[in-house]
């Protein structure tokens, strides 16, 4: 069956669906907004003059240039697919929908050919590609002619950052629409609408306030996840009410039972929660740090992966402000490898807490980046003669004085003026201690050392 025929069949079925078929649809599908005005939580990108609103107008209705391509970027459950469907339906364009997860190259070619045939017949098409970050660059390049010639109104959706999602040539032709994660108020509206709507639960179920709150908290800002949880919990509450001969009341226990059986950690969650853990430790929020580490462990995350994140954070974000934090993090990683779960939880959280409460400084990281930038910029001076090896590779030359002119600081009370950096960058300074933890003591010492090094003779005779 051609894509055009499939579209026509779908449209016909939508208009003539039986009530039974509608009820059998998942609650999240039944509660899809009917127009852009019904979309909750995305007011900023759907204001009257926004590009999406202009795209949703009938062809030729706008006096301004209508965007021909858009990338909808945001977390799961924020309405990307729904908005694409509404743009097509409100503008009376045909809709061709593909998912980059399971569509083949031949299917993409067929979709583009179908859109071209429809264009010749005077019919406009919205080509929607979900999860477009799964397409290779070659597959994305196939879309360029259709987008450039306006054979289709192109809409793509992704949860990945735009710069790493689309090939530059395609990205430059798209407007970027950032859909934000739904907040508590938005999710409350969505749940309440689903409970009351004839397309939803039609008021047949009542929610305990705590149950409603738990659905929201367990959704992670994902409206589809919240509606899926609501539907499953409502089914459990309805069956219990029938058995007991009482009114259907959805309780927190109903929600907990359902949440325990739902997938707990997707690939996106893996990276997002790891990021949340690191940023919480960096921000010295010990409670949030404990929460994210524990949530990752409960989701089945490898504790050694978490331990590695803690080590990196200790080095990059605590650094010399409290060097012991890195030792604690490394020790925790060793403990995790030795004892495994569930006993590894305690030493791992000990390291998380130690890094979170430690004073913070990224001075070591910034020093490394500054030195790297100088080297990448061509500052590759030769090793000063007095620092060169006299006995072959690896020689540390500890003698007081050699024929190269090297002076051993130990022979001068621990310090002697001489040049250590290459010529041309001898005055470079990379490490700048922060006023935090141990670095408050390091900073005055370093300032005194640099002043002594730069005063008077700075090279060995």
mmCIF file with all atom_site columns, C-alpha atoms in Angstrom, residues 136-273:
data_model
loop_
_atom_site.group_PDB
_atom_site.id
_atom_site.type_symbol
_atom_site.label_atom_id
_atom_site.label_alt_id
_atom_site.label_comp_id
_atom_site.label_asym_id
_atom_site.label_entity_id
_atom_site.label_seq_id
_atom_site.pdbx_PDB_ins_code
_atom_site.Cartn_x
_atom_site.Cartn_y
_atom_site.Cartn_z
_atom_site.occupancy
_atom_site.B_iso_or_equiv
_atom_site.pdbx_formal_charge
_atom_site.auth_seq_id
_atom_site.auth_comp_id
_atom_site.auth_asym_id
_atom_site.auth_atom_id
_atom_site.pdbx_PDB_model_num
ATOM 1   C CA . UNK A 1 136 ? 22.496  8.951  9.524  1.00 0.00 ? 136 UNK A CA 1
ATOM 2   C CA . UNK A 1 137 ? 23.948  12.012 7.813  1.00 0.00 ? 137 UNK A CA 1
ATOM 3   C CA . UNK A 1 138 ? 23.378  10.322 4.436  1.00 0.00 ? 138 UNK A CA 1
ATOM 4   C CA . UNK A 1 139 ? 19.689  9.823  5.232  1.00 0.00 ? 139 UNK A CA 1
ATOM 5   C CA . UNK A 1 140 ? 19.397  13.417 6.371  1.00 0.00 ? 140 UNK A CA 1
ATOM 6   C CA . UNK A 1 141 ? 21.005  14.595 3.139  1.00 0.00 ? 141 UNK A CA 1
ATOM 7   C CA . UNK A 1 142 ? 18.167  12.881 1.247  1.00 0.00 ? 142 UNK A CA 1
ATOM 8   C CA . UNK A 1 143 ? 15.776  15.380 2.829  1.00 0.00 ? 143 UNK A CA 1
ATOM 9   C CA . UNK A 1 144 ? 17.628  18.486 1.631  1.00 0.00 ? 144 UNK A CA 1
ATOM 10  C CA . UNK A 1 145 ? 16.128  18.795 -1.885 1.00 0.00 ? 145 UNK A CA 1
ATOM 11  C CA . UNK A 1 146 ? 12.558  18.424 -0.579 1.00 0.00 ? 146 UNK A CA 1
ATOM 12  C CA . UNK A 1 147 ? 13.162  21.035 2.118  1.00 0.00 ? 147 UNK A CA 1
ATOM 13  C CA . UNK A 1 148 ? 14.961  23.469 -0.208 1.00 0.00 ? 148 UNK A CA 1
ATOM 14  C CA . UNK A 1 149 ? 12.261  23.222 -2.917 1.00 0.00 ? 149 UNK A CA 1
ATOM 15  C CA . UNK A 1 150 ? 9.429   23.394 -0.358 1.00 0.00 ? 150 UNK A CA 1
ATOM 16  C CA . UNK A 1 151 ? 7.991   20.107 -1.597 1.00 0.00 ? 151 UNK A CA 1
ATOM 17  C CA . UNK A 1 152 ? 7.017   19.495 2.017  1.00 0.00 ? 152 UNK A CA 1
ATOM 18  C CA . UNK A 1 153 ? 6.579   21.368 5.251  1.00 0.00 ? 153 UNK A CA 1
ATOM 19  C CA . UNK A 1 154 ? 9.241   19.552 7.200  1.00 0.00 ? 154 UNK A CA 1
ATOM 20  C CA . UNK A 1 155 ? 8.909   18.994 10.960 1.00 0.00 ? 155 UNK A CA 1
ATOM 21  C CA . UNK A 1 156 ? 11.341  16.856 12.941 1.00 0.00 ? 156 UNK A CA 1
ATOM 22  C CA . UNK A 1 157 ? 11.383  15.935 16.621 1.00 0.00 ? 157 UNK A CA 1
ATOM 23  C CA . UNK A 1 158 ? 14.270  15.006 18.872 1.00 0.00 ? 158 UNK A CA 1
ATOM 24  C CA . UNK A 1 159 ? 15.297  14.779 22.505 1.00 0.00 ? 159 UNK A CA 1
ATOM 25  C CA . UNK A 1 160 ? 18.929  15.452 21.585 1.00 0.00 ? 160 UNK A CA 1
ATOM 26  C CA . UNK A 1 161 ? 20.713  18.810 21.312 1.00 0.00 ? 161 UNK A CA 1
ATOM 27  C CA . UNK A 1 162 ? 20.139  20.328 17.826 1.00 0.00 ? 162 UNK A CA 1
ATOM 28  C CA . UNK A 1 163 ? 23.856  20.767 17.094 1.00 0.00 ? 163 UNK A CA 1
ATOM 29  C CA . UNK A 1 164 ? 24.402  17.035 17.526 1.00 0.00 ? 164 UNK A CA 1
ATOM 30  C CA . UNK A 1 165 ? 21.098  16.010 15.921 1.00 0.00 ? 165 UNK A CA 1
ATOM 31  C CA . UNK A 1 166 ? 21.003  17.427 12.421 1.00 0.00 ? 166 UNK A CA 1
ATOM 32  C CA . UNK A 1 167 ? 23.594  17.744 9.714  1.00 0.00 ? 167 UNK A CA 1
ATOM 33  C CA . UNK A 1 168 ? 24.652  21.416 9.422  1.00 0.00 ? 168 UNK A CA 1
ATOM 34  C CA . UNK A 1 169 ? 23.065  21.855 5.983  1.00 0.00 ? 169 UNK A CA 1
ATOM 35  C CA . UNK A 1 170 ? 19.673  20.655 7.226  1.00 0.00 ? 170 UNK A CA 1
ATOM 36  C CA . UNK A 1 171 ? 19.924  22.411 10.578 1.00 0.00 ? 171 UNK A CA 1
ATOM 37  C CA . UNK A 1 172 ? 20.553  25.756 8.864  1.00 0.00 ? 172 UNK A CA 1
ATOM 38  C CA . UNK A 1 173 ? 17.184  25.455 7.084  1.00 0.00 ? 173 UNK A CA 1
ATOM 39  C CA . UNK A 1 174 ? 15.180  24.738 10.258 1.00 0.00 ? 174 UNK A CA 1
ATOM 40  C CA . UNK A 1 175 ? 13.797  26.965 12.951 1.00 0.00 ? 175 UNK A CA 1
ATOM 41  C CA . UNK A 1 176 ? 14.613  25.525 16.370 1.00 0.00 ? 176 UNK A CA 1
ATOM 42  C CA . UNK A 1 177 ? 11.630  25.237 18.720 1.00 0.00 ? 177 UNK A CA 1
ATOM 43  C CA . UNK A 1 178 ? 12.630  24.374 22.283 1.00 0.00 ? 178 UNK A CA 1
ATOM 44  C CA . UNK A 1 179 ? 9.787   22.655 24.138 1.00 0.00 ? 179 UNK A CA 1
ATOM 45  C CA . UNK A 1 180 ? 10.211  22.810 27.898 1.00 0.00 ? 180 UNK A CA 1
ATOM 46  C CA . UNK A 1 181 ? 9.637   20.068 30.413 1.00 0.00 ? 181 UNK A CA 1
ATOM 47  C CA . UNK A 1 182 ? 6.175   20.347 31.919 1.00 0.00 ? 182 UNK A CA 1
ATOM 48  C CA . UNK A 1 183 ? 5.958   21.786 35.410 1.00 0.00 ? 183 UNK A CA 1
ATOM 49  C CA . UNK A 1 184 ? 3.660   20.715 38.228 1.00 0.00 ? 184 UNK A CA 1
ATOM 50  C CA . UNK A 1 185 ? 0.885   23.137 37.215 1.00 0.00 ? 185 UNK A CA 1
ATOM 51  C CA . UNK A 1 186 ? 0.867   21.874 33.633 1.00 0.00 ? 186 UNK A CA 1
ATOM 52  C CA . UNK A 1 187 ? 0.762   18.233 34.703 1.00 0.00 ? 187 UNK A CA 1
ATOM 53  C CA . UNK A 1 188 ? -2.036  18.972 37.160 1.00 0.00 ? 188 UNK A CA 1
ATOM 54  C CA . UNK A 1 189 ? -4.107  20.469 34.348 1.00 0.00 ? 189 UNK A CA 1
ATOM 55  C CA . UNK A 1 190 ? -3.454  17.473 32.102 1.00 0.00 ? 190 UNK A CA 1
ATOM 56  C CA . UNK A 1 191 ? -4.415  14.949 34.798 1.00 0.00 ? 191 UNK A CA 1
ATOM 57  C CA . UNK A 1 192 ? -7.546  16.858 35.860 1.00 0.00 ? 192 UNK A CA 1
ATOM 58  C CA . UNK A 1 193 ? -8.648  17.189 32.241 1.00 0.00 ? 193 UNK A CA 1
ATOM 59  C CA . UNK A 1 194 ? -8.141  13.466 31.642 1.00 0.00 ? 194 UNK A CA 1
ATOM 60  C CA . UNK A 1 195 ? -10.153 12.549 34.748 1.00 0.00 ? 195 UNK A CA 1
ATOM 61  C CA . UNK A 1 196 ? -13.104 14.771 33.791 1.00 0.00 ? 196 UNK A CA 1
ATOM 62  C CA . UNK A 1 197 ? -13.139 14.571 29.986 1.00 0.00 ? 197 UNK A CA 1
ATOM 63  C CA . UNK A 1 198 ? -15.646 12.304 28.162 1.00 0.00 ? 198 UNK A CA 1
ATOM 64  C CA . UNK A 1 199 ? -12.671 11.239 26.016 1.00 0.00 ? 199 UNK A CA 1
ATOM 65  C CA . UNK A 1 200 ? -10.811 10.282 29.189 1.00 0.00 ? 200 UNK A CA 1
ATOM 66  C CA . UNK A 1 201 ? -12.103 8.762  32.422 1.00 0.00 ? 201 UNK A CA 1
ATOM 67  C CA . UNK A 1 202 ? -15.358 10.744 32.175 1.00 0.00 ? 202 UNK A CA 1
ATOM 68  C CA . UNK A 1 203 ? -15.500 11.456 35.909 1.00 0.00 ? 203 UNK A CA 1
ATOM 69  C CA . UNK A 1 204 ? -15.877 7.775  36.819 1.00 0.00 ? 204 UNK A CA 1
ATOM 70  C CA . UNK A 1 205 ? -12.774 7.841  39.049 1.00 0.00 ? 205 UNK A CA 1
ATOM 71  C CA . UNK A 1 206 ? -11.920 10.121 41.975 1.00 0.00 ? 206 UNK A CA 1
ATOM 72  C CA . UNK A 1 207 ? -8.314  10.842 42.921 1.00 0.00 ? 207 UNK A CA 1
ATOM 73  C CA . UNK A 1 208 ? -6.905  11.184 46.402 1.00 0.00 ? 208 UNK A CA 1
ATOM 74  C CA . UNK A 1 209 ? -4.753  14.343 46.577 1.00 0.00 ? 209 UNK A CA 1
ATOM 75  C CA . UNK A 1 210 ? -1.695  12.278 47.503 1.00 0.00 ? 210 UNK A CA 1
ATOM 76  C CA . UNK A 1 211 ? -2.312  9.945  44.556 1.00 0.00 ? 211 UNK A CA 1
ATOM 77  C CA . UNK A 1 212 ? -2.485  12.903 42.181 1.00 0.00 ? 212 UNK A CA 1
ATOM 78  C CA . UNK A 1 213 ? 0.760   14.285 43.602 1.00 0.00 ? 213 UNK A CA 1
ATOM 79  C CA . UNK A 1 214 ? 2.502   10.915 43.275 1.00 0.00 ? 214 UNK A CA 1
ATOM 80  C CA . UNK A 1 215 ? 1.492   10.581 39.620 1.00 0.00 ? 215 UNK A CA 1
ATOM 81  C CA . UNK A 1 216 ? 3.032   13.989 38.942 1.00 0.00 ? 216 UNK A CA 1
ATOM 82  C CA . UNK A 1 217 ? 6.245   13.290 40.860 1.00 0.00 ? 217 UNK A CA 1
ATOM 83  C CA . UNK A 1 218 ? 6.750   9.904  39.195 1.00 0.00 ? 218 UNK A CA 1
ATOM 84  C CA . UNK A 1 219 ? 6.198   11.271 35.687 1.00 0.00 ? 219 UNK A CA 1
ATOM 85  C CA . UNK A 1 220 ? 9.475   13.179 35.438 1.00 0.00 ? 220 UNK A CA 1
ATOM 86  C CA . UNK A 1 221 ? 7.690   16.001 33.593 1.00 0.00 ? 221 UNK A CA 1
ATOM 87  C CA . UNK A 1 222 ? 6.478   13.591 30.881 1.00 0.00 ? 222 UNK A CA 1
ATOM 88  C CA . UNK A 1 223 ? 2.760   14.078 30.156 1.00 0.00 ? 223 UNK A CA 1
ATOM 89  C CA . UNK A 1 224 ? 2.469   10.753 28.337 1.00 0.00 ? 224 UNK A CA 1
ATOM 90  C CA . UNK A 1 225 ? 4.085   8.959  31.292 1.00 0.00 ? 225 UNK A CA 1
ATOM 91  C CA . UNK A 1 226 ? 1.662   10.688 33.691 1.00 0.00 ? 226 UNK A CA 1
ATOM 92  C CA . UNK A 1 227 ? -1.392  9.660  31.638 1.00 0.00 ? 227 UNK A CA 1
ATOM 93  C CA . UNK A 1 228 ? -0.129  6.093  31.284 1.00 0.00 ? 228 UNK A CA 1
ATOM 94  C CA . UNK A 1 229 ? 0.301   5.871  35.064 1.00 0.00 ? 229 UNK A CA 1
ATOM 95  C CA . UNK A 1 230 ? -3.119  7.425  35.624 1.00 0.00 ? 230 UNK A CA 1
ATOM 96  C CA . UNK A 1 231 ? -4.806  4.962  33.262 1.00 0.00 ? 231 UNK A CA 1
ATOM 97  C CA . UNK A 1 232 ? -3.173  1.888  34.797 1.00 0.00 ? 232 UNK A CA 1
ATOM 98  C CA . UNK A 1 233 ? -3.843  3.041  38.368 1.00 0.00 ? 233 UNK A CA 1
ATOM 99  C CA . UNK A 1 234 ? -7.450  3.937  37.487 1.00 0.00 ? 234 UNK A CA 1
ATOM 100 C CA . UNK A 1 235 ? -7.982  0.442  36.079 1.00 0.00 ? 235 UNK A CA 1
ATOM 101 C CA . UNK A 1 236 ? -6.761  -1.080 39.334 1.00 0.00 ? 236 UNK A CA 1
ATOM 102 C CA . UNK A 1 237 ? -8.976  1.241  41.404 1.00 0.00 ? 237 UNK A CA 1
ATOM 103 C CA . UNK A 1 238 ? -12.008 0.491  39.180 1.00 0.00 ? 238 UNK A CA 1
ATOM 104 C CA . UNK A 1 239 ? -11.627 -3.282 39.539 1.00 0.00 ? 239 UNK A CA 1
ATOM 105 C CA . UNK A 1 240 ? -11.242 -2.969 43.304 1.00 0.00 ? 240 UNK A CA 1
ATOM 106 C CA . UNK A 1 241 ? -14.370 -0.811 43.508 1.00 0.00 ? 241 UNK A CA 1
ATOM 107 C CA . UNK A 1 242 ? -16.370 -3.394 41.535 1.00 0.00 ? 242 UNK A CA 1
ATOM 108 C CA . UNK A 1 243 ? -15.244 -6.170 43.861 1.00 0.00 ? 243 UNK A CA 1
ATOM 109 C CA . UNK A 1 244 ? -16.078 -4.137 46.959 1.00 0.00 ? 244 UNK A CA 1
ATOM 110 C CA . UNK A 1 245 ? -19.227 -2.518 45.589 1.00 0.00 ? 245 UNK A CA 1
ATOM 111 C CA . UNK A 1 246 ? -17.948 0.998  46.336 1.00 0.00 ? 246 UNK A CA 1
ATOM 112 C CA . UNK A 1 247 ? -17.222 4.180  44.357 1.00 0.00 ? 247 UNK A CA 1
ATOM 113 C CA . UNK A 1 248 ? -13.930 4.109  42.473 1.00 0.00 ? 248 UNK A CA 1
ATOM 114 C CA . UNK A 1 249 ? -11.278 5.996  44.436 1.00 0.00 ? 249 UNK A CA 1
ATOM 115 C CA . UNK A 1 250 ? -7.719  6.054  43.110 1.00 0.00 ? 250 UNK A CA 1
ATOM 116 C CA . UNK A 1 251 ? -5.288  5.911  46.029 1.00 0.00 ? 251 UNK A CA 1
ATOM 117 C CA . UNK A 1 252 ? -1.550  6.327  46.479 1.00 0.00 ? 252 UNK A CA 1
ATOM 118 C CA . UNK A 1 253 ? -1.237  2.545  46.816 1.00 0.00 ? 253 UNK A CA 1
ATOM 119 C CA . UNK A 1 254 ? -2.744  2.150  43.340 1.00 0.00 ? 254 UNK A CA 1
ATOM 120 C CA . UNK A 1 255 ? -0.148  4.535  41.934 1.00 0.00 ? 255 UNK A CA 1
ATOM 121 C CA . UNK A 1 256 ? 2.754   2.902  43.761 1.00 0.00 ? 256 UNK A CA 1
ATOM 122 C CA . UNK A 1 257 ? 1.802   -0.525 42.448 1.00 0.00 ? 257 UNK A CA 1
ATOM 123 C CA . UNK A 1 258 ? 1.740   0.786  38.889 1.00 0.00 ? 258 UNK A CA 1
ATOM 124 C CA . UNK A 1 259 ? 4.937   2.853  39.183 1.00 0.00 ? 259 UNK A CA 1
ATOM 125 C CA . UNK A 1 260 ? 6.827   -0.185 40.499 1.00 0.00 ? 260 UNK A CA 1
ATOM 126 C CA . UNK A 1 261 ? 5.933   -2.023 37.289 1.00 0.00 ? 261 UNK A CA 1
ATOM 127 C CA . UNK A 1 262 ? 6.860   0.764  34.877 1.00 0.00 ? 262 UNK A CA 1
ATOM 128 C CA . UNK A 1 263 ? 10.303  1.014  33.197 1.00 0.00 ? 263 UNK A CA 1
ATOM 129 C CA . UNK A 1 264 ? 12.437  3.071  35.552 1.00 0.00 ? 264 UNK A CA 1
ATOM 130 C CA . UNK A 1 265 ? 15.348  4.333  33.485 1.00 0.00 ? 265 UNK A CA 1
ATOM 131 C CA . UNK A 1 266 ? 15.607  4.985  29.753 1.00 0.00 ? 266 UNK A CA 1
ATOM 132 C CA . UNK A 1 267 ? 18.797  5.799  27.849 1.00 0.00 ? 267 UNK A CA 1
ATOM 133 C CA . UNK A 1 268 ? 17.931  9.511  28.108 1.00 0.00 ? 268 UNK A CA 1
ATOM 134 C CA . UNK A 1 269 ? 17.313  9.146  31.873 1.00 0.00 ? 269 UNK A CA 1
ATOM 135 C CA . UNK A 1 270 ? 20.742  7.545  32.251 1.00 0.00 ? 270 UNK A CA 1
ATOM 136 C CA . UNK A 1 271 ? 22.579  10.628 30.998 1.00 0.00 ? 271 UNK A CA 1
ATOM 137 C CA . UNK A 1 272 ? 20.145  13.173 32.437 1.00 0.00 ? 272 UNK A CA 1
ATOM 138 C CA . UNK A 1 273 ? 20.337  11.732 35.951 1.00 0.00 ? 273 UNK A CA 1
#
